[in-house]
PDB file of C-alpha atoms and ligand atoms in Angstrom:
ATOM      1  CA  UNK E 216      22.063 -19.194 -10.652  1.00  0.00           C
ATOM      2  CA  UNK E 217      21.053 -18.419 -14.291  1.00  0.00           C
ATOM      3  CA  UNK E 218      17.466 -18.978 -15.352  1.00  0.00           C
ATOM      4  CA  UNK E 219      16.308 -20.874 -18.457  1.00  0.00           C
ATOM      5  CA  UNK E 220      13.582 -19.256 -20.631  1.00  0.00           C
ATOM      6  CA  UNK E 221      11.198 -22.066 -19.599  1.00  0.00           C
ATOM      7  CA  UNK E 222      11.860 -21.447 -15.928  1.00  0.00           C
ATOM      8  CA  UNK E 223      11.276 -17.707 -16.374  1.00  0.00           C
ATOM      9  CA  UNK E 224       7.995 -18.426 -18.166  1.00  0.00           C
ATOM     10  CA  UNK E 225       6.914 -20.764 -15.405  1.00  0.00           C
ATOM     11  CA  UNK E 226       7.611 -18.151 -12.697  1.00  0.00           C
ATOM     12  CA  UNK E 227       5.950 -15.308 -14.583  1.00  0.00           C
ATOM     13  CA  UNK E 228       2.819 -17.409 -15.267  1.00  0.00           C
ATOM     14  CA  UNK E 229       2.698 -18.402 -11.624  1.00  0.00           C
ATOM     15  CA  UNK E 230       2.950 -14.894 -10.097  1.00  0.00           C
ATOM     16  CA  UNK E 231       0.534 -13.539 -12.672  1.00  0.00           C
ATOM     17  CA  UNK E 232      -2.015 -16.151 -11.690  1.00  0.00           C
ATOM     18  CA  UNK E 233      -1.482 -15.774  -7.930  1.00  0.00           C
ATOM     19  CA  UNK E 234      -0.944 -12.026  -7.524  1.00  0.00           C
ATOM     20  CA  UNK E 235      -1.578 -10.489 -10.982  1.00  0.00           C
ATOM     21  CA  UNK E 236       2.038  -9.330 -10.976  1.00  0.00           C
ATOM     22  CA  UNK E 237       3.249  -8.922 -14.555  1.00  0.00           C
ATOM     23  CA  UNK E 238       6.866  -9.902 -15.209  1.00  0.00           C
ATOM     24  CA  UNK E 239       7.709  -8.860 -18.747  1.00  0.00           C
ATOM     25  CA  UNK E 240      10.565 -10.582 -20.623  1.00  0.00           C
ATOM     26  CA  UNK E 241      13.725  -8.761 -19.589  1.00  0.00           C
ATOM     27  CA  UNK E 242      12.960  -9.185 -15.888  1.00  0.00           C
ATOM     28  CA  UNK E 243      14.955 -12.421 -15.691  1.00  0.00           C
ATOM     29  CA  UNK E 244      17.605 -10.695 -13.549  1.00  0.00           C
ATOM     30  CA  UNK E 245      14.894  -9.704 -11.060  1.00  0.00           C
ATOM     31  CA  UNK E 246      13.566 -13.240 -10.792  1.00  0.00           C
ATOM     32  CA  UNK E 247      17.093 -14.606 -10.408  1.00  0.00           C
ATOM     33  CA  UNK E 248      18.158 -12.129  -7.766  1.00  0.00           C
ATOM     34  CA  UNK E 249      14.951 -12.440  -5.739  1.00  0.00           C
ATOM     35  CA  UNK E 250      14.512 -16.221  -5.956  1.00  0.00           C
ATOM     36  CA  UNK E 251      18.145 -17.335  -5.586  1.00  0.00           C
ATOM     37  CA  UNK E 252      18.119 -16.681  -1.809  1.00  0.00           C
ATOM     38  CA  UNK E 253      14.765 -18.522  -1.478  1.00  0.00           C
ATOM     39  CA  UNK E 254      16.197 -21.527  -3.379  1.00  0.00           C
ATOM     40  CA  UNK E 255      19.403 -21.477  -1.345  1.00  0.00           C
ATOM     41  CA  UNK E 256      17.542 -21.257   1.944  1.00  0.00           C
ATOM     42  CA  UNK E 257      15.369 -24.197   0.905  1.00  0.00           C
ATOM     43  CA  UNK E 258      18.557 -26.228   0.227  1.00  0.00           C
ATOM     44  CA  UNK E 259      18.618 -26.344  -3.597  1.00  0.00           C
ATOM     45  CA  UNK E 260      21.961 -26.055  -5.458  1.00  0.00           C
ATOM     46  CA  UNK E 261      20.499 -24.099  -8.398  1.00  0.00           C
ATOM     47  CA  UNK E 262      17.430 -22.037  -9.175  1.00  0.00           C
ATOM     48  CA  UNK E 263      16.404 -24.479 -11.912  1.00  0.00           C
ATOM     49  CA  UNK E 264      16.552 -27.382  -9.443  1.00  0.00           C
ATOM     50  CA  UNK E 265      14.372 -25.369  -7.074  1.00  0.00           C
ATOM     51  CA  UNK E 266      11.840 -24.582  -9.813  1.00  0.00           C
ATOM     52  CA  UNK E 267      11.815 -28.203 -10.982  1.00  0.00           C
ATOM     53  CA  UNK E 268      10.849 -29.145  -7.456  1.00  0.00           C
ATOM     54  CA  UNK E 269       8.157 -26.425  -7.341  1.00  0.00           C
ATOM     55  CA  UNK E 270       6.510 -27.702 -10.542  1.00  0.00           C
ATOM     56  CA  UNK E 271       5.523 -30.914  -8.799  1.00  0.00           C
ATOM     57  CA  UNK E 272       5.303 -29.710  -5.190  1.00  0.00           C
ATOM     58  CA  UNK E 273       1.967 -30.092  -3.397  1.00  0.00           C
ATOM     59  CA  UNK E 274      -0.229 -26.988  -3.518  1.00  0.00           C
ATOM     60  CA  UNK E 275       0.094 -26.651   0.246  1.00  0.00           C
ATOM     61  CA  UNK E 276       3.886 -26.128   0.072  1.00  0.00           C
ATOM     62  CA  UNK E 277       4.940 -22.888   1.833  1.00  0.00           C
ATOM     63  CA  UNK E 278       7.497 -22.401  -0.959  1.00  0.00           C
ATOM     64  CA  UNK E 279       4.731 -21.141  -3.293  1.00  0.00           C
ATOM     65  CA  UNK E 280       3.990 -18.308  -0.935  1.00  0.00           C
ATOM     66  CA  UNK E 281       7.708 -17.552  -0.542  1.00  0.00           C
ATOM     67  CA  UNK E 282       8.036 -17.141  -4.316  1.00  0.00           C
ATOM     68  CA  UNK E 283       5.204 -14.601  -4.500  1.00  0.00           C
ATOM     69  CA  UNK E 284       6.494 -12.832  -1.406  1.00  0.00           C
ATOM     70  CA  UNK E 285      10.022 -12.584  -2.834  1.00  0.00           C
ATOM     71  CA  UNK E 286       8.760 -11.178  -6.128  1.00  0.00           C
ATOM     72  CA  UNK E 287       6.735  -8.318  -4.653  1.00  0.00           C
ATOM     73  CA  UNK E 288       8.450  -4.933  -4.696  1.00  0.00           C
ATOM     74  CA  UNK E 289       8.031  -3.403  -1.252  1.00  0.00           C
ATOM     75  CA  UNK E 290       9.745  -0.057  -1.735  1.00  0.00           C
ATOM     76  CA  UNK E 291       8.115   2.603   0.435  1.00  0.00           C
ATOM     77  CA  UNK E 292       8.990   5.523   2.686  1.00  0.00           C
ATOM     78  CA  UNK E 293       7.463   7.938   5.146  1.00  0.00           C
ATOM     79  CA  UNK E 294       5.421  10.803   3.631  1.00  0.00           C
ATOM     80  CA  UNK E 295       6.151   9.446   0.164  1.00  0.00           C
ATOM     81  CA  UNK E 296       5.879  12.115  -2.563  1.00  0.00           C
ATOM     82  CA  UNK E 297       5.120  14.837   0.017  1.00  0.00           C
ATOM     83  CA  UNK E 298       2.340  16.572  -2.031  1.00  0.00           C
ATOM     84  CA  UNK E 299      -0.498  14.145  -1.182  1.00  0.00           C
ATOM     85  CA  UNK E 300       0.191  14.733   2.524  1.00  0.00           C
ATOM     86  CA  UNK E 301       0.277  18.513   2.026  1.00  0.00           C
ATOM     87  CA  UNK E 302      -3.071  18.320   0.224  1.00  0.00           C
ATOM     88  CA  UNK E 303      -4.488  16.257   3.068  1.00  0.00           C
ATOM     89  CA  UNK E 304      -3.280  18.748   5.625  1.00  0.00           C
ATOM     90  CA  UNK E 305      -4.399  21.934   3.891  1.00  0.00           C
ATOM     91  CA  UNK E 306      -7.385  20.860   1.937  1.00  0.00           C
ATOM     92  CA  UNK E 307      -8.858  17.406   2.174  1.00  0.00           C
ATOM     93  CA  UNK E 308      -8.777  16.628   5.887  1.00  0.00           C
ATOM     94  CA  UNK E 309     -10.154  20.017   7.068  1.00  0.00           C
ATOM     95  CA  UNK E 310     -13.190  19.472   4.832  1.00  0.00           C
ATOM     96  CA  UNK E 311     -13.535  15.846   5.719  1.00  0.00           C
ATOM     97  CA  UNK E 312     -13.419  16.669   9.430  1.00  0.00           C
ATOM     98  CA  UNK E 313     -16.100  19.317   8.960  1.00  0.00           C
ATOM     99  CA  UNK E 314     -18.366  16.891   7.086  1.00  0.00           C
ATOM    100  CA  UNK E 315     -17.800  14.042   9.589  1.00  0.00           C
ATOM    101  CA  UNK E 316     -18.162  16.018  12.807  1.00  0.00           C
ATOM    102  CA  UNK E 317     -21.632  14.539  13.332  1.00  0.00           C
ATOM    103  CA  UNK E 318     -20.268  10.985  13.464  1.00  0.00           C
ATOM    104  CA  UNK E 319     -16.786  11.820  14.843  1.00  0.00           C
ATOM    105  CA  UNK E 320     -15.281   9.012  12.830  1.00  0.00           C
ATOM    106  CA  UNK E 321     -12.705   8.675  10.035  1.00  0.00           C
ATOM    107  CA  UNK E 322     -11.680   5.515   8.259  1.00  0.00           C
ATOM    108  CA  UNK E 323      -8.723   5.269   5.921  1.00  0.00           C
ATOM    109  CA  UNK E 324      -7.387   2.348   3.891  1.00  0.00           C
ATOM    110  CA  UNK E 325      -3.754   2.024   2.932  1.00  0.00           C
ATOM    111  CA  UNK E 326      -4.103  -0.729   0.336  1.00  0.00           C
ATOM    112  CA  UNK E 327      -0.722  -2.292  -0.495  1.00  0.00           C
ATOM    113  CA  UNK E 328       0.696  -0.781   2.680  1.00  0.00           C
ATOM    114  CA  UNK E 329       4.035  -2.590   2.514  1.00  0.00           C
ATOM    115  CA  UNK E 330       5.982  -2.101   5.781  1.00  0.00           C
ATOM    116  CA  UNK E 331       3.508   0.486   7.103  1.00  0.00           C
ATOM    117  CA  UNK E 332       5.231   3.837   6.515  1.00  0.00           C
ATOM    118  CA  UNK E 333       2.207   5.195   4.600  1.00  0.00           C
ATOM    119  CA  UNK E 334      -0.286   4.235   7.325  1.00  0.00           C
ATOM    120  CA  UNK E 335       1.890   5.650  10.098  1.00  0.00           C
ATOM    121  CA  UNK E 336       2.534   8.850   8.089  1.00  0.00           C
ATOM    122  CA  UNK E 337      -1.246   9.326   7.979  1.00  0.00           C
ATOM    123  CA  UNK E 338      -1.566   8.664  11.701  1.00  0.00           C
ATOM    124  CA  UNK E 339       1.208  11.153  12.520  1.00  0.00           C
ATOM    125  CA  UNK E 340      -0.253  13.804  10.229  1.00  0.00           C
ATOM    126  CA  UNK E 341      -3.673  13.485  11.845  1.00  0.00           C
ATOM    127  CA  UNK E 342      -2.285  13.575  15.400  1.00  0.00           C
ATOM    128  CA  UNK E 343       0.050  16.444  14.631  1.00  0.00           C
ATOM    129  CA  UNK E 344      -2.185  18.733  12.616  1.00  0.00           C
ATOM    130  CA  UNK E 345      -5.677  17.970  13.876  1.00  0.00           C
ATOM    131  CA  UNK E 346      -5.571  17.770  17.688  1.00  0.00           C
ATOM    132  CA  UNK E 347      -9.266  18.702  17.735  1.00  0.00           C
ATOM    133  CA  UNK E 348     -10.130  15.150  16.609  1.00  0.00           C
ATOM    134  CA  UNK E 349      -7.943  13.348  19.160  1.00  0.00           C
ATOM    135  CA  UNK E 350     -11.062  11.846  20.746  1.00  0.00           C
ATOM    136  CA  UNK E 351     -12.608  10.722  17.416  1.00  0.00           C
ATOM    137  CA  UNK E 352     -12.656   7.151  16.251  1.00  0.00           C
ATOM    138  CA  UNK E 353      -9.891   7.255  13.609  1.00  0.00           C
ATOM    139  CA  UNK E 354      -9.058   3.891  12.054  1.00  0.00           C
ATOM    140  CA  UNK E 355      -6.330   3.289   9.488  1.00  0.00           C
ATOM    141  CA  UNK E 356      -6.326  -0.128   7.853  1.00  0.00           C
ATOM    142  CA  UNK E 357      -3.164  -1.313   6.103  1.00  0.00           C
ATOM    143  CA  UNK E 358      -3.347  -4.376   3.858  1.00  0.00           C
ATOM    144  CA  UNK E 359      -0.781  -6.168   1.746  1.00  0.00           C
ATOM    145  CA  UNK E 360      -0.220  -9.473   0.033  1.00  0.00           C
ATOM    146  CA  UNK E 361       3.116 -10.058   1.733  1.00  0.00           C
ATOM    147  CA  UNK E 362       2.996 -11.231   5.330  1.00  0.00           C
ATOM    148  CA  UNK E 363       6.713 -10.502   5.683  1.00  0.00           C
ATOM    149  CA  UNK E 364       6.163  -6.768   5.209  1.00  0.00           C
ATOM    150  CA  UNK E 365       2.998  -6.873   7.311  1.00  0.00           C
ATOM    151  CA  UNK E 366       4.936  -8.320  10.240  1.00  0.00           C
ATOM    152  CA  UNK E 367       7.168  -5.265  10.223  1.00  0.00           C
ATOM    153  CA  UNK E 368       4.175  -2.933   9.765  1.00  0.00           C
ATOM    154  CA  UNK E 369       2.473  -4.502  12.780  1.00  0.00           C
ATOM    155  CA  UNK E 370       5.608  -4.126  14.904  1.00  0.00           C
ATOM    156  CA  UNK E 371       5.971  -0.458  13.898  1.00  0.00           C
ATOM    157  CA  UNK E 372       9.746  -0.889  14.211  1.00  0.00           C
ATOM    158  CA  UNK E 373      12.138   0.772  11.749  1.00  0.00           C
ATOM    159  CA  UNK E 374      15.884   0.940  11.173  1.00  0.00           C
ATOM    160  CA  UNK E 375      17.824   4.204  11.206  1.00  0.00           C
ATOM    161  CA  UNK E 376      17.968   4.065   7.406  1.00  0.00           C
ATOM    162  CA  UNK E 377      14.198   3.682   7.141  1.00  0.00           C
ATOM    163  CA  UNK E 378      13.441   6.633   9.420  1.00  0.00           C
ATOM    164  CA  UNK E 379      15.992   8.726   7.516  1.00  0.00           C
ATOM    165  CA  UNK E 380      13.788   8.330   4.470  1.00  0.00           C
ATOM    166  CA  UNK E 381      11.043  10.969   4.503  1.00  0.00           C
ATOM    167  CA  UNK E 382      10.432  11.323   8.228  1.00  0.00           C
ATOM    168  CA  UNK E 383      11.078  14.860   9.567  1.00  0.00           C
ATOM    169  CA  UNK E 384      13.348  14.789  12.655  1.00  0.00           C
ATOM    170  CA  UNK E 385      10.792  16.480  14.957  1.00  0.00           C
ATOM    171  CA  UNK E 386       8.267  13.759  14.116  1.00  0.00           C
ATOM    172  CA  UNK E 387      10.819  11.044  14.789  1.00  0.00           C
ATOM    173  CA  UNK E 388      11.502  12.503  18.239  1.00  0.00           C
ATOM    174  CA  UNK E 389       7.822  13.062  19.001  1.00  0.00           C
ATOM    175  CA  UNK E 390       6.285   9.809  17.766  1.00  0.00           C
ATOM    176  CA  UNK E 391       9.000   7.133  18.088  1.00  0.00           C
ATOM    177  CA  UNK E 392      10.953   5.514  20.922  1.00  0.00           C
ATOM    178  CA  UNK E 393      14.461   4.144  20.425  1.00  0.00           C
ATOM    179  CA  UNK E 394      14.470   0.486  21.444  1.00  0.00           C
ATOM    180  CA  UNK E 395      17.560  -1.702  20.994  1.00  0.00           C
ATOM    181  CA  UNK E 396      18.906   0.449  18.170  1.00  0.00           C
ATOM    182  CA  UNK E 397      15.607   0.605  16.258  1.00  0.00           C
ATOM    183  CA  UNK E 398      12.876   3.236  16.174  1.00  0.00           C
ATOM    184  CA  UNK E 399       9.480   2.015  17.363  1.00  0.00           C
ATOM    185  CA  UNK E 400       6.270   3.964  16.796  1.00  0.00           C
ATOM    186  CA  UNK E 401       4.539   5.039  20.015  1.00  0.00           C
ATOM    187  CA  UNK E 402       1.711   2.860  21.193  1.00  0.00           C
ATOM    188  CA  UNK E 403      -1.159   5.334  20.715  1.00  0.00           C
ATOM    189  CA  UNK E 404      -0.261   5.790  17.034  1.00  0.00           C
ATOM    190  CA  UNK E 405       0.284   2.072  16.545  1.00  0.00           C
ATOM    191  CA  UNK E 406      -3.182   1.475  17.928  1.00  0.00           C
ATOM    192  CA  UNK E 407      -4.728   3.762  15.290  1.00  0.00           C
ATOM    193  CA  UNK E 408      -3.435   1.383  12.611  1.00  0.00           C
ATOM    194  CA  UNK E 409      -4.407  -2.210  11.941  1.00  0.00           C
ATOM    195  CA  UNK E 410      -2.638  -4.411   9.387  1.00  0.00           C
ATOM    196  CA  UNK E 411      -4.138  -7.419   7.617  1.00  0.00           C
ATOM    197  CA  UNK E 412      -3.128  -9.731   4.779  1.00  0.00           C
ATOM    198  CA  UNK E 413      -5.195  -9.224   1.654  1.00  0.00           C
ATOM    199  CA  UNK E 414      -4.687  -9.943  -2.032  1.00  0.00           C
ATOM    200  CA  UNK E 415      -6.179  -7.115  -4.092  1.00  0.00           C
ATOM    201  CA  UNK E 416      -6.759  -9.429  -7.024  1.00  0.00           C
ATOM    202  CA  UNK E 417      -8.891 -12.060  -5.295  1.00  0.00           C
ATOM    203  CA  UNK E 418     -12.352 -11.536  -3.699  1.00  0.00           C
ATOM    204  CA  UNK E 419     -12.183  -9.017  -0.841  1.00  0.00           C
ATOM    205  CA  UNK E 420     -13.606  -9.570   2.644  1.00  0.00           C
ATOM    206  CA  UNK E 421     -16.556  -7.433   3.732  1.00  0.00           C
ATOM    207  CA  UNK E 422     -15.238  -4.006   4.634  1.00  0.00           C
ATOM    208  CA  UNK E 423     -16.799  -0.881   6.112  1.00  0.00           C
ATOM    209  CA  UNK E 424     -16.579   1.929   3.544  1.00  0.00           C
ATOM    210  CA  UNK E 425     -13.687   4.386   3.824  1.00  0.00           C
ATOM    211  CA  UNK E 426     -13.375   8.177   3.765  1.00  0.00           C
ATOM    212  CA  UNK E 427      -9.965   7.955   2.095  1.00  0.00           C
ATOM    213  CA  UNK E 428      -8.257   5.188   0.169  1.00  0.00           C
ATOM    214  CA  UNK E 429      -4.563   5.138  -0.635  1.00  0.00           C
ATOM    215  CA  UNK E 430      -3.629   2.589  -3.267  1.00  0.00           C
ATOM    216  CA  UNK E 431      -0.298   3.887  -4.404  1.00  0.00           C
ATOM    217  CA  UNK E 432       2.490   2.327  -6.414  1.00  0.00           C
ATOM    218  CA  UNK E 433       0.892  -1.072  -6.839  1.00  0.00           C
ATOM    219  CA  UNK E 434      -1.441  -0.734  -9.871  1.00  0.00           C
ATOM    220  CA  UNK E 435       1.697  -0.238 -11.974  1.00  0.00           C
ATOM    221  CA  UNK E 436       2.488  -3.936 -11.507  1.00  0.00           C
ATOM    222  CA  UNK E 437      -0.860  -5.111 -12.929  1.00  0.00           C
ATOM    223  CA  UNK E 438      -2.289  -5.489 -16.436  1.00  0.00           C
ATOM    224  CA  UNK E 439      -5.160  -3.293 -17.663  1.00  0.00           C
ATOM    225  CA  UNK E 440      -7.979  -5.721 -16.842  1.00  0.00           C
ATOM    226  CA  UNK E 441      -6.690  -6.194 -13.284  1.00  0.00           C
ATOM    227  CA  UNK E 442      -6.389  -2.424 -12.756  1.00  0.00           C
ATOM    228  CA  UNK E 443      -9.938  -1.954 -14.048  1.00  0.00           C
ATOM    229  CA  UNK E 444     -11.285  -4.698 -11.787  1.00  0.00           C
ATOM    230  CA  UNK E 445      -9.640  -3.153  -8.711  1.00  0.00           C
ATOM    231  CA  UNK E 446     -10.769   0.394  -9.559  1.00  0.00           C
ATOM    232  CA  UNK E 447     -14.320  -0.876 -10.025  1.00  0.00           C
ATOM    233  CA  UNK E 448     -14.325  -2.563  -6.621  1.00  0.00           C
ATOM    234  CA  UNK E 449     -12.764   0.498  -4.980  1.00  0.00           C
ATOM    235  CA  UNK E 450     -15.965   2.412  -5.816  1.00  0.00           C
ATOM    236  CA  UNK E 451     -17.963   0.049  -3.625  1.00  0.00           C
ATOM    237  CA  UNK E 452     -15.812   0.685  -0.535  1.00  0.00           C
ATOM    238  CA  UNK E 453     -15.315   4.463  -0.804  1.00  0.00           C
ATOM    239  CA  UNK E 454     -17.879   6.747   0.833  1.00  0.00           C
ATOM    240  CA  UNK E 455     -19.567   9.182  -1.590  1.00  0.00           C
ATOM    241  CA  UNK E 456     -17.518  12.151  -0.329  1.00  0.00           C
ATOM    242  CA  UNK E 457     -14.304  10.096  -0.291  1.00  0.00           C
ATOM    243  CA  UNK E 458     -11.043  10.494  -2.194  1.00  0.00           C
ATOM    244  CA  UNK E 459      -8.788   7.921  -3.788  1.00  0.00           C
ATOM    245  CA  UNK E 460      -5.028   8.500  -3.886  1.00  0.00           C
ATOM    246  CA  UNK E 461      -2.873   6.797  -6.512  1.00  0.00           C
ATOM    247  CA  UNK E 462       0.910   6.850  -7.068  1.00  0.00           C
ATOM    248  CA  UNK E 463       2.394   9.649  -9.160  1.00  0.00           C
ATOM    249  CA  UNK E 464       2.805   7.317 -12.153  1.00  0.00           C
ATOM    250  CA  UNK E 465      -0.767   6.003 -11.862  1.00  0.00           C
ATOM    251  CA  UNK E 466      -4.139   7.259 -13.068  1.00  0.00           C
ATOM    252  CA  UNK E 467      -7.726   6.148 -13.663  1.00  0.00           C
ATOM    253  CA  UNK E 468      -7.762   7.834 -17.079  1.00  0.00           C
ATOM    254  CA  UNK E 469      -8.520   5.366 -19.886  1.00  0.00           C
ATOM    255  CA  UNK E 470      -9.330   2.741 -17.253  1.00  0.00           C
ATOM    256  CA  UNK E 471     -12.594   3.846 -15.656  1.00  0.00           C
ATOM    257  CA  UNK E 472     -14.467   7.038 -16.648  1.00  0.00           C
ATOM    258  CA  UNK E 473     -16.491   7.114 -13.409  1.00  0.00           C
ATOM    259  CA  UNK E 474     -13.389   8.138 -11.490  1.00  0.00           C
ATOM    260  CA  UNK E 475     -12.867  11.877 -11.921  1.00  0.00           C
ATOM    261  CA  UNK E 476      -9.412  13.396 -11.334  1.00  0.00           C
ATOM    262  CA  UNK E 477      -9.636  16.411  -9.031  1.00  0.00           C
ATOM    263  CA  UNK E 478      -6.733  18.756  -8.383  1.00  0.00           C
ATOM    264  CA  UNK E 479      -5.980  19.272  -4.682  1.00  0.00           C
ATOM    265  CA  UNK E 480      -2.977  21.502  -4.025  1.00  0.00           C
ATOM    266  CA  UNK E 481      -0.069  20.032  -5.984  1.00  0.00           C
ATOM    267  CA  UNK E 482      -1.565  16.577  -6.207  1.00  0.00           C
ATOM    268  CA  UNK E 483      -4.468  14.891  -7.967  1.00  0.00           C
ATOM    269  CA  UNK E 484      -7.019  12.755  -6.178  1.00  0.00           C
ATOM    270  CA  UNK E 485      -9.813  10.726  -7.737  1.00  0.00           C
ATOM    271  CA  UNK E 486     -13.472  10.921  -6.823  1.00  0.00           C
ATOM    272  CA  UNK E 487     -16.447   8.957  -8.025  1.00  0.00           C
ATOM    273  CA  UNK E 488     -18.548  10.897 -10.526  1.00  0.00           C
ATOM    274  CA  UNK E 489     -16.885  14.175  -9.519  1.00  0.00           C
ATOM    275  CA  UNK E 490     -18.025  13.956  -5.890  1.00  0.00           C
ATOM    276  CA  UNK E 491     -15.756  16.974  -5.327  1.00  0.00           C
ATOM    277  CA  UNK E 492     -18.533  19.275  -6.483  1.00  0.00           C
ATOM    278  CA  UNK E 493     -21.040  17.576  -4.205  1.00  0.00           C
ATOM    279  CA  UNK E 494     -18.884  18.025  -1.084  1.00  0.00           C
ATOM    280  CA  UNK E 495     -17.767  21.503  -2.040  1.00  0.00           C
ATOM    281  CA  UNK E 496     -14.193  20.102  -2.211  1.00  0.00           C
ATOM    282  CA  UNK E 497     -11.417  22.570  -1.587  1.00  0.00           C
ATOM    283  CA  UNK E 498     -11.413  26.140  -2.685  1.00  0.00           C
ATOM    284  CA  UNK E 499      -8.289  25.271  -4.653  1.00  0.00           C
ATOM    285  CA  UNK E 500      -9.576  21.940  -5.924  1.00  0.00           C
ATOM    286  CA  UNK E 501     -10.818  22.058  -9.452  1.00  0.00           C
ATOM    287  CA  UNK E 502     -11.488  19.245 -11.838  1.00  0.00           C
ATOM    288  CA  UNK E 503      -8.292  18.424 -13.654  1.00  0.00           C
ATOM    289  CA  UNK E 504      -8.437  18.800 -17.401  1.00  0.00           C
TER     290      UNK E 504
HETATM  291  C1  LIG F  63       5.897  -0.550  -4.049  1.00  0.00           C
HETATM  292  S1  LIG F  63       4.977  -1.071  -2.646  1.00  0.00           S
HETATM  293  C2  LIG F  63       3.973   0.362  -2.351  1.00  0.00           C
HETATM  294  C3  LIG F  63       3.857   0.689  -0.900  1.00  0.00           C
HETATM  295  C4  LIG F  63       3.092   1.986  -0.579  1.00  0.00           C
HETATM  296  N1  LIG F  63       1.726   1.913  -1.058  1.00  0.00           N
HETATM  297  C5  LIG F  63       3.802   3.174  -1.160  1.00  0.00           C
HETATM  298  O1  LIG F  63       3.325   3.746  -2.144  1.00  0.00           O
HETATM  299  O2  LIG F  63       4.850   3.565  -0.653  1.00  0.00           O
HETATM  300  C6  LIG F  63       3.840  -2.207  -3.409  1.00  0.00           C
HETATM  301  C7  LIG F  63       3.213  -3.174  -2.422  1.00  0.00           C
HETATM  302  O3  LIG F  63       2.146  -3.846  -3.100  1.00  0.00           O
HETATM  303  C8  LIG F  63       2.059  -5.162  -2.596  1.00  0.00           C
HETATM  304  N2  LIG F  63       1.324  -6.000  -3.562  1.00  0.00           N
HETATM  305  C9  LIG F  63       1.747  -6.470  -4.761  1.00  0.00           C
HETATM  306  N3  LIG F  63       0.795  -7.211  -5.344  1.00  0.00           N
HETATM  307  C10 LIG F  63      -0.268  -7.198  -4.489  1.00  0.00           C
HETATM  308  C11 LIG F  63      -1.554  -7.799  -4.521  1.00  0.00           C
HETATM  309  N4  LIG F  63      -1.942  -8.557  -5.556  1.00  0.00           N
HETATM  310  N5  LIG F  63      -2.381  -7.594  -3.473  1.00  0.00           N
HETATM  311  C12 LIG F  63      -1.974  -6.841  -2.415  1.00  0.00           C
HETATM  312  N6  LIG F  63      -0.779  -6.246  -2.323  1.00  0.00           N
HETATM  313  C13 LIG F  63       0.074  -6.431  -3.353  1.00  0.00           C
HETATM  314  C14 LIG F  63       3.514  -5.569  -2.405  1.00  0.00           C
HETATM  315  O4  LIG F  63       3.645  -6.635  -1.476  1.00  0.00           O
HETATM  316  C15 LIG F  63       4.143  -4.258  -1.929  1.00  0.00           C
HETATM  317  O5  LIG F  63       4.266  -4.235  -0.533  1.00  0.00           O
END
């Protein structure tokens, strides 16, 4: 199912408008490989025939959503990149727990959560390393544009291949049950996490501010103005002592000077106006150059 230049342009304009996803020329193969199954499933002989239909389809057609859903990249794994979780364990969470002991509450946002591995990694880390807060109100919110990935996140059910990626064996044994050949997160951890559909590029619902925000490996798909808009809004939903985590290939530098990179262990987090100094941050956390 080869794609004409016009059809590629149509798809890239559409996903840019709907989800701010930028498809540069050269990504034709990606569009073809992701949309061919959608076209086939909808009963069209070619991708062009499918896109011709889409051009005139009513706005309410579920096929529009299926196109955006198919073109999101949902790659994720448990404890992705390791260092952010080490920094949380050794540095950021001990301080956060100390500063929140009056309210006994922690709220964390996994924005662009995909199938939920990031949110559940956070839940496992907190349960495993900080038993002293077992009775606190700890809420982890996962949001994503794609309802397909959110369905899996909500179910907390993973294949053998998925749990082989990043999840230490003792954690698998401790926090998952094997059900019909899949690994299902235990109920008390699943209850710490809530998953909701949300497009980061359209107006956000009212949200309680968070102690920690993870928005990793999604800004890379957006253009500069979209990244700036999201980083600006993130400041309004992060508590003053809070930390923002980005993907290893992402930064706030040259996008928003109010976010200050702060070294924490072998990772870098971002705080508003250098809030690290105000909270005393970690002994090892110094402002990155
Ligand atoms: C590569 S995954 C990253 C998952 C996880 N944060 C991680 O780092 O492992 C990117 C996710 O961003 C989501 N996404 C893409 N555009 C989005 C948007 N405009 N609003 C919300 N989520 C979006 C995709 O559906 C996908 O699940």
